[in-house]
PDB file of C-alpha atoms in Angstrom:
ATOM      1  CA  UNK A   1     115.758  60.905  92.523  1.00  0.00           C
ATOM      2  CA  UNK A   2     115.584  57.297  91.107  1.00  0.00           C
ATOM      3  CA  UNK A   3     114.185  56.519  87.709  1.00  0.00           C
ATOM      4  CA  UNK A   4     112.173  55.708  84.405  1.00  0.00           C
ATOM      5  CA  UNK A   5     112.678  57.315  81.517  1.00  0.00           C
ATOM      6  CA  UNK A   6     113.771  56.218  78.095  1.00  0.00           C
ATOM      7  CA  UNK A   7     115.360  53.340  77.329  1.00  0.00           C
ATOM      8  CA  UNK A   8     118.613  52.332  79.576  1.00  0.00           C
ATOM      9  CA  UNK A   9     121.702  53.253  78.489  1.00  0.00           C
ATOM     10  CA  UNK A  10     124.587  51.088  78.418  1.00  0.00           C
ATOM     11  CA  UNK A  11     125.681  49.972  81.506  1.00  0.00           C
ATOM     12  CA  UNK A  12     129.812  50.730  82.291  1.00  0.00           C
ATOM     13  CA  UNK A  13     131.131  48.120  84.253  1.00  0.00           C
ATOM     14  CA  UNK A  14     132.684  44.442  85.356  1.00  0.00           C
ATOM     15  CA  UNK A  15     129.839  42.132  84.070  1.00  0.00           C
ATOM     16  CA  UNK A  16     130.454  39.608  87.519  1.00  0.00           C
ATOM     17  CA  UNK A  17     128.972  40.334  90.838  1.00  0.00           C
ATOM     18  CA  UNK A  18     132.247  41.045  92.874  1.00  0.00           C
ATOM     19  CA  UNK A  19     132.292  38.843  96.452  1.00  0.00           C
ATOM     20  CA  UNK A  20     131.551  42.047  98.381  1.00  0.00           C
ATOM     21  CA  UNK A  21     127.828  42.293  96.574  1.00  0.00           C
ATOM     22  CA  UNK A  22     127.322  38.769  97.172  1.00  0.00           C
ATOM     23  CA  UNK A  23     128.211  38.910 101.042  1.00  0.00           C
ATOM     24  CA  UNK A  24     126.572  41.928 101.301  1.00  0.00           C
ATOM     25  CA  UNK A  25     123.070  40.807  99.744  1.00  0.00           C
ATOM     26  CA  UNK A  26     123.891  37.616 101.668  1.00  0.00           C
ATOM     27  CA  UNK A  27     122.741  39.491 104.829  1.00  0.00           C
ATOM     28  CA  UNK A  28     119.166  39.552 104.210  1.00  0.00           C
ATOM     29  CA  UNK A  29     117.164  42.226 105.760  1.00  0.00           C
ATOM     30  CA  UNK A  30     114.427  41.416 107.903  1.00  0.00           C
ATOM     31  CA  UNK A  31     110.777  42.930 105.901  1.00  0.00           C
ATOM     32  CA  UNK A  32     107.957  44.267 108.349  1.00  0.00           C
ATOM     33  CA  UNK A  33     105.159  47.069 108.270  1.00  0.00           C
ATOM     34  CA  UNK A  34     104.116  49.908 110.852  1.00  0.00           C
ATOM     35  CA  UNK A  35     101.156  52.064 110.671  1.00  0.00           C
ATOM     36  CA  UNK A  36     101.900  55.994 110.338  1.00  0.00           C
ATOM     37  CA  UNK A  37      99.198  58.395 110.045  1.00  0.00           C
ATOM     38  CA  UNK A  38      96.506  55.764 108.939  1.00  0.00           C
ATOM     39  CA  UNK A  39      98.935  54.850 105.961  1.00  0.00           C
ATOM     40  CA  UNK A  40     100.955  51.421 105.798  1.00  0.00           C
ATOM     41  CA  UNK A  41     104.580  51.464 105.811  1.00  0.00           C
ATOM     42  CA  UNK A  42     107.250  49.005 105.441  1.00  0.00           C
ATOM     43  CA  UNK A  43     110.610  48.412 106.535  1.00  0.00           C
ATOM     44  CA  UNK A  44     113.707  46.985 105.837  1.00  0.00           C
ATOM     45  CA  UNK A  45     116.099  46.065 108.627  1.00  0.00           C
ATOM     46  CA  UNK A  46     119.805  44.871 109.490  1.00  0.00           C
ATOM     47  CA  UNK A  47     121.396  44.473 112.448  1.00  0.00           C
ATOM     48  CA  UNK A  48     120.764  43.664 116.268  1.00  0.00           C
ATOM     49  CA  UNK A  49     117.457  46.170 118.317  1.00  0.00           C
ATOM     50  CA  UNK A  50     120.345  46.481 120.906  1.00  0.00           C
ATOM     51  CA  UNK A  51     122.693  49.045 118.723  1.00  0.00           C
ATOM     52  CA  UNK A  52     121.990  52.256 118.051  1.00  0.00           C
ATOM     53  CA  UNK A  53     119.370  53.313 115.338  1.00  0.00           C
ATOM     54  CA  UNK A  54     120.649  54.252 111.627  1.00  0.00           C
ATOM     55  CA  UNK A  55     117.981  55.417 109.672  1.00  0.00           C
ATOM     56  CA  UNK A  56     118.340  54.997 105.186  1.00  0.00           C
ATOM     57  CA  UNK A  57     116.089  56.998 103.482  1.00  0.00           C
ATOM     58  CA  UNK A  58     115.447  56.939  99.702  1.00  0.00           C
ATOM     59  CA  UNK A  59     114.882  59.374  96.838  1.00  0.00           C
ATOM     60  CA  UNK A  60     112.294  59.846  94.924  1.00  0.00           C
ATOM     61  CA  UNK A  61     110.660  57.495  93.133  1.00  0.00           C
ATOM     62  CA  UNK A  62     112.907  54.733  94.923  1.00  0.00           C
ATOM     63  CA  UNK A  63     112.623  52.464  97.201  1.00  0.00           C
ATOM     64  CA  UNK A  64     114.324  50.969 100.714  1.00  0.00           C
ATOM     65  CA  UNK A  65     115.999  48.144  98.013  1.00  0.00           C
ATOM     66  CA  UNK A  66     118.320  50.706  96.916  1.00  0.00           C
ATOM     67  CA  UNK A  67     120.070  50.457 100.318  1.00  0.00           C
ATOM     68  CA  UNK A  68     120.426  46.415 100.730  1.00  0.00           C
ATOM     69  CA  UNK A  69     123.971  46.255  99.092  1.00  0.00           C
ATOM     70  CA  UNK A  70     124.805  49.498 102.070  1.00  0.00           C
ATOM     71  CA  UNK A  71     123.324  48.638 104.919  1.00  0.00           C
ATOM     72  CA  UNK A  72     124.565  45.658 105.656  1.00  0.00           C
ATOM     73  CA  UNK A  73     128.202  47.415 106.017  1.00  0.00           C
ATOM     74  CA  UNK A  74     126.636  49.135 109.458  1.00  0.00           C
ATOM     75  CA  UNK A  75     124.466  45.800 111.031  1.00  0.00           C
ATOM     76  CA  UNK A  76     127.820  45.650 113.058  1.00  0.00           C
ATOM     77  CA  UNK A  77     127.674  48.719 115.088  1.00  0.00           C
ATOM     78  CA  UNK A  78     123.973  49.727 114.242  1.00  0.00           C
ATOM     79  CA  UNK A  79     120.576  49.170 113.800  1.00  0.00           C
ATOM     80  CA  UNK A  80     119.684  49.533 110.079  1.00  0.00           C
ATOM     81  CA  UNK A  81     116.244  50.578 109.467  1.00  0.00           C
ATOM     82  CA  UNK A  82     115.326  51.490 105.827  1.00  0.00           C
ATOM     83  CA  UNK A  83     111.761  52.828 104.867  1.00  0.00           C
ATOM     84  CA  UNK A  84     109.509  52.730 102.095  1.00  0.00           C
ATOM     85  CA  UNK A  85     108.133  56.483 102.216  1.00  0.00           C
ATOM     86  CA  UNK A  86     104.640  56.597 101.519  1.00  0.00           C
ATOM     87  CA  UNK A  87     103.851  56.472  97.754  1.00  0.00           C
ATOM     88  CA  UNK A  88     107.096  54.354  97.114  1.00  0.00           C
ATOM     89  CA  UNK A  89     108.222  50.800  97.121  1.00  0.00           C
ATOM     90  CA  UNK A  90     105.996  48.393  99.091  1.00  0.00           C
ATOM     91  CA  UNK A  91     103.920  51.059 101.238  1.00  0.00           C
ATOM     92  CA  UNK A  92     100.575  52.624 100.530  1.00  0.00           C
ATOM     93  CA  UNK A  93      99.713  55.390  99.353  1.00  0.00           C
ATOM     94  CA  UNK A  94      98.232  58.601 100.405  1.00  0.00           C
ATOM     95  CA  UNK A  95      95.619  61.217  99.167  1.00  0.00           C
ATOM     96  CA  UNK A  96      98.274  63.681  99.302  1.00  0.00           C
ATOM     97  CA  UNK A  97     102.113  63.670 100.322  1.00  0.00           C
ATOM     98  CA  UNK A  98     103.844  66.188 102.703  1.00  0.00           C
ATOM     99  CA  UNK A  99     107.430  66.681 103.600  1.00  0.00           C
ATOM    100  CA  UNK A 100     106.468  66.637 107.203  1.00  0.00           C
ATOM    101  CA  UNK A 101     104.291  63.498 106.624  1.00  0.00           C
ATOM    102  CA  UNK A 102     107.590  61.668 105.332  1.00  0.00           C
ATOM    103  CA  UNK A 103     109.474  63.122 108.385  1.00  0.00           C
ATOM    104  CA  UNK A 104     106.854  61.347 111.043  1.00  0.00           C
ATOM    105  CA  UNK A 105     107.344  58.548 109.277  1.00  0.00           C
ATOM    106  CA  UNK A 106     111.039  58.452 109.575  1.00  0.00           C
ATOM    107  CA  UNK A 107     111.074  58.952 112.969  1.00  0.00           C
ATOM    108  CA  UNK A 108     108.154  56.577 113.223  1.00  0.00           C
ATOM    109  CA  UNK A 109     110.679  53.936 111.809  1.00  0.00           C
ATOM    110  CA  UNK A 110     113.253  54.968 113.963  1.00  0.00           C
ATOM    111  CA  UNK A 111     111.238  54.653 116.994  1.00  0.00           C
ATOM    112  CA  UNK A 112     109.341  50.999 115.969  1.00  0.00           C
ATOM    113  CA  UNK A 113     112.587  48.749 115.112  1.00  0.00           C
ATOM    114  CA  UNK A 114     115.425  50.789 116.997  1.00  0.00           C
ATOM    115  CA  UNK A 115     116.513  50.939 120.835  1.00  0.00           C
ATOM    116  CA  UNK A 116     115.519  54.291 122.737  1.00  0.00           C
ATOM    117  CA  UNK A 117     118.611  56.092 121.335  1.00  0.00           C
ATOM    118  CA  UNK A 118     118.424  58.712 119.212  1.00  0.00           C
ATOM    119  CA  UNK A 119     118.639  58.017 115.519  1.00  0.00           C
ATOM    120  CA  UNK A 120     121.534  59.083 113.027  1.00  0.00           C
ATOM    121  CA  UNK A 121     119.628  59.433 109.216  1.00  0.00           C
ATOM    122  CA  UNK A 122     120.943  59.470 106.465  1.00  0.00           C
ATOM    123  CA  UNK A 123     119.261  60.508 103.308  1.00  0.00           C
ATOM    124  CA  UNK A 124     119.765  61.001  99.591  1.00  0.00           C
ATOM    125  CA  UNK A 125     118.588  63.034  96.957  1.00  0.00           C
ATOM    126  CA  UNK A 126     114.624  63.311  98.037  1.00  0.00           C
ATOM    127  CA  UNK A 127     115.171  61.401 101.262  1.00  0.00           C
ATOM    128  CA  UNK A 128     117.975  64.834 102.101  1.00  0.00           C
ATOM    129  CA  UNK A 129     115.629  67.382 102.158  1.00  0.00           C
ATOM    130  CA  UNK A 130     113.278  64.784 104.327  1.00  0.00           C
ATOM    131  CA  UNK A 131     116.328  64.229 106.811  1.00  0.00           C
ATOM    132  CA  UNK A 132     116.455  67.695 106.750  1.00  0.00           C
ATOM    133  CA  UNK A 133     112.907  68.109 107.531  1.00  0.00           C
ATOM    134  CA  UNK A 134     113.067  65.862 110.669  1.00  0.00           C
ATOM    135  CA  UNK A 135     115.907  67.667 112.217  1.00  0.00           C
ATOM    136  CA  UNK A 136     114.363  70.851 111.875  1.00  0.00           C
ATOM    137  CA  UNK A 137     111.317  69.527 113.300  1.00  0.00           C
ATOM    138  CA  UNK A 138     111.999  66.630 115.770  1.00  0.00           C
ATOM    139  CA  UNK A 139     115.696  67.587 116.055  1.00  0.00           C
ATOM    140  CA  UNK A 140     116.309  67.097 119.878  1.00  0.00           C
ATOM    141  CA  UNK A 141     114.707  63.538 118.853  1.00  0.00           C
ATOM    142  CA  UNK A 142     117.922  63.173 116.769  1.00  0.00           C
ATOM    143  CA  UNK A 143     121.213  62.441 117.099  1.00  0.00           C
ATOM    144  CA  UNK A 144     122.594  63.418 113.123  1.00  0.00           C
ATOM    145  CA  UNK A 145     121.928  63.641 109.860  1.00  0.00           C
ATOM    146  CA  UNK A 146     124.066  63.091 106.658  1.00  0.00           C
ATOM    147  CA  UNK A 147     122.267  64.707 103.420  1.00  0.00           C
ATOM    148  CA  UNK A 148     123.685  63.187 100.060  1.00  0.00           C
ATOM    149  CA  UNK A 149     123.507  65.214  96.814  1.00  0.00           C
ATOM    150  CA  UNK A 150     120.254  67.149  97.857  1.00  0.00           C
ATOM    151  CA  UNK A 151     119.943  70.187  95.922  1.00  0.00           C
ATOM    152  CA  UNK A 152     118.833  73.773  96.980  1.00  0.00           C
ATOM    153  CA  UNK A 153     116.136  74.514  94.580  1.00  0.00           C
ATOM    154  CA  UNK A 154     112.633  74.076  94.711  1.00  0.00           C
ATOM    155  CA  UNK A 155     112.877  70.763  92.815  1.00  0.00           C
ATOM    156  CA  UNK A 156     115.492  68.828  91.167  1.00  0.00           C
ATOM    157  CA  UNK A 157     115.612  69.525  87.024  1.00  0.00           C
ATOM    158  CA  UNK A 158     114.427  65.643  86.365  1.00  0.00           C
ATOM    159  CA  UNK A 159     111.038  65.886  88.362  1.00  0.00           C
ATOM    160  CA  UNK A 160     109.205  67.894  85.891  1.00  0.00           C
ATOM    161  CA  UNK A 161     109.797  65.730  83.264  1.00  0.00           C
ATOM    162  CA  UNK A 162     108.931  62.866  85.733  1.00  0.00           C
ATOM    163  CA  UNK A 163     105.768  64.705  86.832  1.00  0.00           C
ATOM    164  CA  UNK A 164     104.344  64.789  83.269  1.00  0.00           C
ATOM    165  CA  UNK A 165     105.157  61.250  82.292  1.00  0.00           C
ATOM    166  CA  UNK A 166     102.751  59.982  84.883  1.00  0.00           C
ATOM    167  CA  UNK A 167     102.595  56.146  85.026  1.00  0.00           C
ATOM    168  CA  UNK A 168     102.163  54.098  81.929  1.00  0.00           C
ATOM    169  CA  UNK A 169      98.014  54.111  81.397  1.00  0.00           C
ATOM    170  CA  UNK A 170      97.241  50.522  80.705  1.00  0.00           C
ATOM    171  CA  UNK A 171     100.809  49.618  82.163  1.00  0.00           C
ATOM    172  CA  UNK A 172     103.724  46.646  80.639  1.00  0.00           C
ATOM    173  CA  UNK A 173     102.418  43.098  79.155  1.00  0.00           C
ATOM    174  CA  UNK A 174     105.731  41.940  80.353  1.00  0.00           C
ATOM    175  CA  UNK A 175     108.323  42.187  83.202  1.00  0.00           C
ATOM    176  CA  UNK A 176     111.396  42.486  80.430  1.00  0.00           C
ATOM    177  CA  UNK A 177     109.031  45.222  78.537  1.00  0.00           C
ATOM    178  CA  UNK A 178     109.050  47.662  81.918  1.00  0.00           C
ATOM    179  CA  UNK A 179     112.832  46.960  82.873  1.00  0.00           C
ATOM    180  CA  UNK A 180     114.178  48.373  79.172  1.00  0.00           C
ATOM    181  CA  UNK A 181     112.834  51.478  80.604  1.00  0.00           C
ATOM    182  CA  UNK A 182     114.558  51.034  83.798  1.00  0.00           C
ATOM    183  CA  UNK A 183     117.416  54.464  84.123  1.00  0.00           C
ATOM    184  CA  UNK A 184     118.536  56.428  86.574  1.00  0.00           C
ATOM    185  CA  UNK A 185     117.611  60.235  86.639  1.00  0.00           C
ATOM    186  CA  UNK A 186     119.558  62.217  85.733  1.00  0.00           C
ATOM    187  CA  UNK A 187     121.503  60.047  83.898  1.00  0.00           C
ATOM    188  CA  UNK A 188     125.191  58.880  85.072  1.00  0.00           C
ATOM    189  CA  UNK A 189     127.702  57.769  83.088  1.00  0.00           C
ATOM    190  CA  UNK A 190     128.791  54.626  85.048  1.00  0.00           C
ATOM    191  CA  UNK A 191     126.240  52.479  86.462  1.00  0.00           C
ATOM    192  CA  UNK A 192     127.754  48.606  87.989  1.00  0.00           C
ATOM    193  CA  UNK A 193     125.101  46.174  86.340  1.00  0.00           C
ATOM    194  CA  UNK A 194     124.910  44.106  88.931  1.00  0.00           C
ATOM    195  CA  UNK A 195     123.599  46.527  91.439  1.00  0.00           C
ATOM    196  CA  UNK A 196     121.286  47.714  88.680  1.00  0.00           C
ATOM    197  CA  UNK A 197     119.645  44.112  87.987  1.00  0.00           C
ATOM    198  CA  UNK A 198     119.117  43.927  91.990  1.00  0.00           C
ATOM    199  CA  UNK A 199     117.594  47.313  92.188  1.00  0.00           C
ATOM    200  CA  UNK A 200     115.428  47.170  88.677  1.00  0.00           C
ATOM    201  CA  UNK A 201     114.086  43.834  89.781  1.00  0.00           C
ATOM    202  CA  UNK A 202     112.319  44.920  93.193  1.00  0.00           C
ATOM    203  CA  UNK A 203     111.240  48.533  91.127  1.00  0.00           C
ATOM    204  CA  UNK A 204     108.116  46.932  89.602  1.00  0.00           C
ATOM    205  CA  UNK A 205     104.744  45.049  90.423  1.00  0.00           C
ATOM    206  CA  UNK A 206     102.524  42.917  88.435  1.00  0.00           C
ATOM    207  CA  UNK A 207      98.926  43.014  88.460  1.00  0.00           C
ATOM    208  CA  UNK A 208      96.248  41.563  86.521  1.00  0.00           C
ATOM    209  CA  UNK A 209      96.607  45.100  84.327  1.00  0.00           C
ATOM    210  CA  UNK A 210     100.340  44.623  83.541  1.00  0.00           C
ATOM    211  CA  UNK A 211     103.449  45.600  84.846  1.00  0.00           C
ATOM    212  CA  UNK A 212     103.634  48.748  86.430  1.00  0.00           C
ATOM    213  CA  UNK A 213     106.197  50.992  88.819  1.00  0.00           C
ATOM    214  CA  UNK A 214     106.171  50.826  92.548  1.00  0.00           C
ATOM    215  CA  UNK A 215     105.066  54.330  92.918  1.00  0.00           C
ATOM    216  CA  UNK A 216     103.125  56.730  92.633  1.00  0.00           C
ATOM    217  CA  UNK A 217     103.084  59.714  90.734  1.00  0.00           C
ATOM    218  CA  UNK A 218     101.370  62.383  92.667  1.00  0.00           C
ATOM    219  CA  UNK A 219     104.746  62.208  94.768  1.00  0.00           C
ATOM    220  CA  UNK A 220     106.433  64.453  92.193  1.00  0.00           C
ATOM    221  CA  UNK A 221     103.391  67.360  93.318  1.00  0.00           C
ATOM    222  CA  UNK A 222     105.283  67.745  96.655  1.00  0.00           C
ATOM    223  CA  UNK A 223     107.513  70.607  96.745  1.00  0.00           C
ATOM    224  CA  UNK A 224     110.918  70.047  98.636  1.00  0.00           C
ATOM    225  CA  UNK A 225     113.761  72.005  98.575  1.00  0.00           C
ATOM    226  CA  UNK A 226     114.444  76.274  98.521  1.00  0.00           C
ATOM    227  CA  UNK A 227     114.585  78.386  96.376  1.00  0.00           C
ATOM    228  CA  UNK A 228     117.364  80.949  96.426  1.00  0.00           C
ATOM    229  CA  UNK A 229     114.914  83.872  98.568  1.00  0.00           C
ATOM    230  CA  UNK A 230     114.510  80.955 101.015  1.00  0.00           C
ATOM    231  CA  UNK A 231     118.286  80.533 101.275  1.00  0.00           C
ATOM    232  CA  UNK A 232     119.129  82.811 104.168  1.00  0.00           C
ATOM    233  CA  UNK A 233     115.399  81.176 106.102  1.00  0.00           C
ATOM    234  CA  UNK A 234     117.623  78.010 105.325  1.00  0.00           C
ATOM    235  CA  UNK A 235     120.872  78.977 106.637  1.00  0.00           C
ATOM    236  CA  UNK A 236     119.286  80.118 110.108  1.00  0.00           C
ATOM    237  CA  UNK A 237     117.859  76.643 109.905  1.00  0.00           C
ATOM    238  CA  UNK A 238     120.592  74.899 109.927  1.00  0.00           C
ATOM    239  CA  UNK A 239     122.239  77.164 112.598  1.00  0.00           C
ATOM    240  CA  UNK A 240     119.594  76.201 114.992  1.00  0.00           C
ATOM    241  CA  UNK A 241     119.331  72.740 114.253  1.00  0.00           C
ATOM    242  CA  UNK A 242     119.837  71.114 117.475  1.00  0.00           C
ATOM    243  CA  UNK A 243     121.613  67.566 116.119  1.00  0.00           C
ATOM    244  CA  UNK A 244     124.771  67.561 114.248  1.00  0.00           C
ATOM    245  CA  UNK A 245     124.236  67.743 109.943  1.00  0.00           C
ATOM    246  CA  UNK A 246     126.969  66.365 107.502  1.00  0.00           C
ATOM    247  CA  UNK A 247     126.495  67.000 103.405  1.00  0.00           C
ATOM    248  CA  UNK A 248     127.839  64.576 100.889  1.00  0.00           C
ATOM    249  CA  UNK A 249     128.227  66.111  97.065  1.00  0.00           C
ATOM    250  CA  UNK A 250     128.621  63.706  94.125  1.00  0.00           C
ATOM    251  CA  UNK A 251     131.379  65.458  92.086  1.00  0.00           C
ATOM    252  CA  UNK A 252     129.007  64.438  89.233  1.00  0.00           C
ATOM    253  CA  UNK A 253     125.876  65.017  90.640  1.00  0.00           C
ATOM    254  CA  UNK A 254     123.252  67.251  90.693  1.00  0.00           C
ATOM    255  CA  UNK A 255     124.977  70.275  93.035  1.00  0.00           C
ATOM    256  CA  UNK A 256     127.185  72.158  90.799  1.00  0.00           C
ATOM    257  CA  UNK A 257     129.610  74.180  92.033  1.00  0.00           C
ATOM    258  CA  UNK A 258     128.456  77.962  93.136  1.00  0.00           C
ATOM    259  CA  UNK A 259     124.964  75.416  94.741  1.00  0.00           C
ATOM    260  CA  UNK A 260     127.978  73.351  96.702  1.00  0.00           C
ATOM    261  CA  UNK A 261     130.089  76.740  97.767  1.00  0.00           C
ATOM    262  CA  UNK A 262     126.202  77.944  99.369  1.00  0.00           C
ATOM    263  CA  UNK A 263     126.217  74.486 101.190  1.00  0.00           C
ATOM    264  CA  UNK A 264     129.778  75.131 102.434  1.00  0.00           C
ATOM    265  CA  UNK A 265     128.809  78.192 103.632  1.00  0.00           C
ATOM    266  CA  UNK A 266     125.805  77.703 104.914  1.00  0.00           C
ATOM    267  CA  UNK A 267     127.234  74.585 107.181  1.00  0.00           C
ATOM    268  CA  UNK A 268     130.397  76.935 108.136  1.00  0.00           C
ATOM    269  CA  UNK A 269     131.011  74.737 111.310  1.00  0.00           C
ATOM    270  CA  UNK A 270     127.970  73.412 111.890  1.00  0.00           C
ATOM    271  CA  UNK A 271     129.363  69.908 110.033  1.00  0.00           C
ATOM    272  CA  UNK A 272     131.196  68.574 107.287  1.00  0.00           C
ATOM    273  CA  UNK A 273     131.243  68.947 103.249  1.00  0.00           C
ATOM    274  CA  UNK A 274     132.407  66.140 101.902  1.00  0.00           C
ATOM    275  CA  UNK A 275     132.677  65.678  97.571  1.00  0.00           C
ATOM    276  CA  UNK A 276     132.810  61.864  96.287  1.00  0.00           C
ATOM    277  CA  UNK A 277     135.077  61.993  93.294  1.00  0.00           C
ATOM    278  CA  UNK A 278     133.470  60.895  90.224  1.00  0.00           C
ATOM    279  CA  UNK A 279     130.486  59.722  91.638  1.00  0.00           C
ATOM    280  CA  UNK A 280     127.488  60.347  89.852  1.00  0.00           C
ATOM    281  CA  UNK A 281     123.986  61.654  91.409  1.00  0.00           C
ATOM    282  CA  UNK A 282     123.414  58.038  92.893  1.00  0.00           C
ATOM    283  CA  UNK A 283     126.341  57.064  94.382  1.00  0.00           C
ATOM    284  CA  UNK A 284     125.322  53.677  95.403  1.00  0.00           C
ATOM    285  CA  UNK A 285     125.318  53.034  91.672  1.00  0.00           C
ATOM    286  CA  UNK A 286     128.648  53.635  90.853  1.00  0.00           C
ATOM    287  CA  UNK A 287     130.957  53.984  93.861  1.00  0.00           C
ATOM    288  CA  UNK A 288     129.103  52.147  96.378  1.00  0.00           C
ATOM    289  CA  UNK A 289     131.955  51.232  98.300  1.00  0.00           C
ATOM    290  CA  UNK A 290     133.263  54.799  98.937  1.00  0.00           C
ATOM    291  CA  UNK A 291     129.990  56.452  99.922  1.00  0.00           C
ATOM    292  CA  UNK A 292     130.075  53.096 102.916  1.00  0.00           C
ATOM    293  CA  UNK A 293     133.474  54.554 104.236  1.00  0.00           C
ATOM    294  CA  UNK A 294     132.602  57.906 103.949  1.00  0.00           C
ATOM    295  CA  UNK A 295     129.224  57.484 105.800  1.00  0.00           C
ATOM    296  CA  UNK A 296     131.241  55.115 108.124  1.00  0.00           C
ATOM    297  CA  UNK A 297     133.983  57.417 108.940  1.00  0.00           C
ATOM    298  CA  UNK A 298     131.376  60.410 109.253  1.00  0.00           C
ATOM    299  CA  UNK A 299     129.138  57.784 111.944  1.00  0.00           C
ATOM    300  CA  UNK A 300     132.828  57.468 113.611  1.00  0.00           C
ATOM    301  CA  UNK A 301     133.948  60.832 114.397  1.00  0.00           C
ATOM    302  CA  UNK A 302     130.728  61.309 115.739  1.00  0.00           C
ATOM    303  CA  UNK A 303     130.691  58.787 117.982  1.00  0.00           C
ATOM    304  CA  UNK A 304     134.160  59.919 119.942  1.00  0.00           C
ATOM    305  CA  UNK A 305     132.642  63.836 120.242  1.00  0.00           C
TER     306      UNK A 305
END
């Protein structure tokens, strides 16, 4: 899940943008649009056609910019391709959204800017339970999938009170006004400031109304995840998924601890269950850097079985 909510809270962190942001953000991604189901989407991408396709997908109410201080760590030995799901970011928007509508388009991404190989995704939060809906639809299409702090209920605690916010009716008279309210959810306690400023700044639009989010709202009616009667449906699912699954739990995340021991179990040796110490529900806010090397060594050990 990204953001919006109350005013920011103080942000916990080195003030100076350290040389590995700069290099990173250095590597510009290239910005283009495919056509999915009669709806406009665009893409962010890194990295030669030639390697093999690494798919980024969002949360909620995010976009693909939450990924351009990341991807640029795999443009080496992959094809990055980040999406705007439907409803988010820079694409358009739909009369209604679907899990399997945001799987197509993944794969549609995939299949537009990557070489014929099958695509590794990774997803977080929102964009989990979408990876997870591609493999279990299109999973012979599929190579992996790495799901990062996705919970198993039928939506994450902060979407309600999402949901009923709505977007602000006559929007922001200024582009300071909409970034005070600018904040992760659910909150984290650490947040680097510099990868917030990057992020906030692409979050928003002007129009001739004001200032307003780059989404929409009626995302938030899509139901994602299981509920606990679905869990045993879900662990057959993942038992019969045909490409290989890896889970990534914040520490300080969303998936407390009896939801991660149901992971662990339902996985048994179907992948691996790996916790990021401290990190809060977004990891790319506040340890950046060790979600790269543990998607990187995950990407690895894959590659040499």
């Amino acid at each position: 899940m990204a953001l919006i909510g109350r005013k920011r809270p103080a942000l916990q962190s080195p003030p100076s943008e350290p040389d590995w942001f700069l290099a990173a953000l250095a590597h510009n991604a290239e910005h283009s649009d495919i056509e999915v189901d009669d709806c406009r989407i665009h893409l962010r991408t890194w990295g030669s056609r030639d390697l093999p396709p690494l798919v980024l997908v969002h949360g909620g109410a995010a976009h693909s910019g939450w990924w351009d201080h990341i991807a640029p760590f795999f443009s080496k030995t992959h094809r990055v391709i980040a999406p705007d799901l439907s409803g988010h970011g820079d694409s358009g928007t739909r009369a209604e959204y679907r899990p399997h509508t945001w799987a197509r388009e993944v794969l549609a991404a995939a299949h537009a800017e990557g070489p014929a190989g099958r695509p590794s995704i990774v997803g977080h939060s929102m964009g989990g339970s979408v990876a997870s809906a591609a493999a279990g639809r299109y999973g012979e299409q599929i190579d992996s999938i790495i799901v990062i702090d996705s919970p198993l209920r039928d939506e994450a605690p902060e979407e309600a009170r999402l949901r009923d916010r709505k977007r602000h009716s006559s929007g922001y008279q200024s582009k300071e006004e909409i970034l005070e309210r600018f904040t992760p959810v659910p909150a984290q306690s650490t947040v680097l400031p510099y990868i917030w400023s990057h992020i906030a700044d692409q979050s928003v639009r002007r129009t001739p109304e004001g200032w307003f989010w780059k989404f929409d709202p009626a995302i938030f009616e899509v139901r994602m995840g299981r509920v606990p009667a679905d869990e045993e449906k879900l662990e057959r699912s993942m038992a019969e998924m045909p490409c290989r699954i890896g889970y990534i739990r914040s520490e300080a995340g969303l998936v407390s601890d009896d939801m991660a021991d149901r992971i662990r179990s339902m996985l048994q040796l179907r992948g691996p269950f790996i916790e990021l110490a401290e990190a809060g529900h977004h990891p790319m806010l506040d340890q950046p850097l060790a979600l790269v090397a543990t998607i990187r060594t995950l990407l690895e050990m894959w590659s040499i079985t």
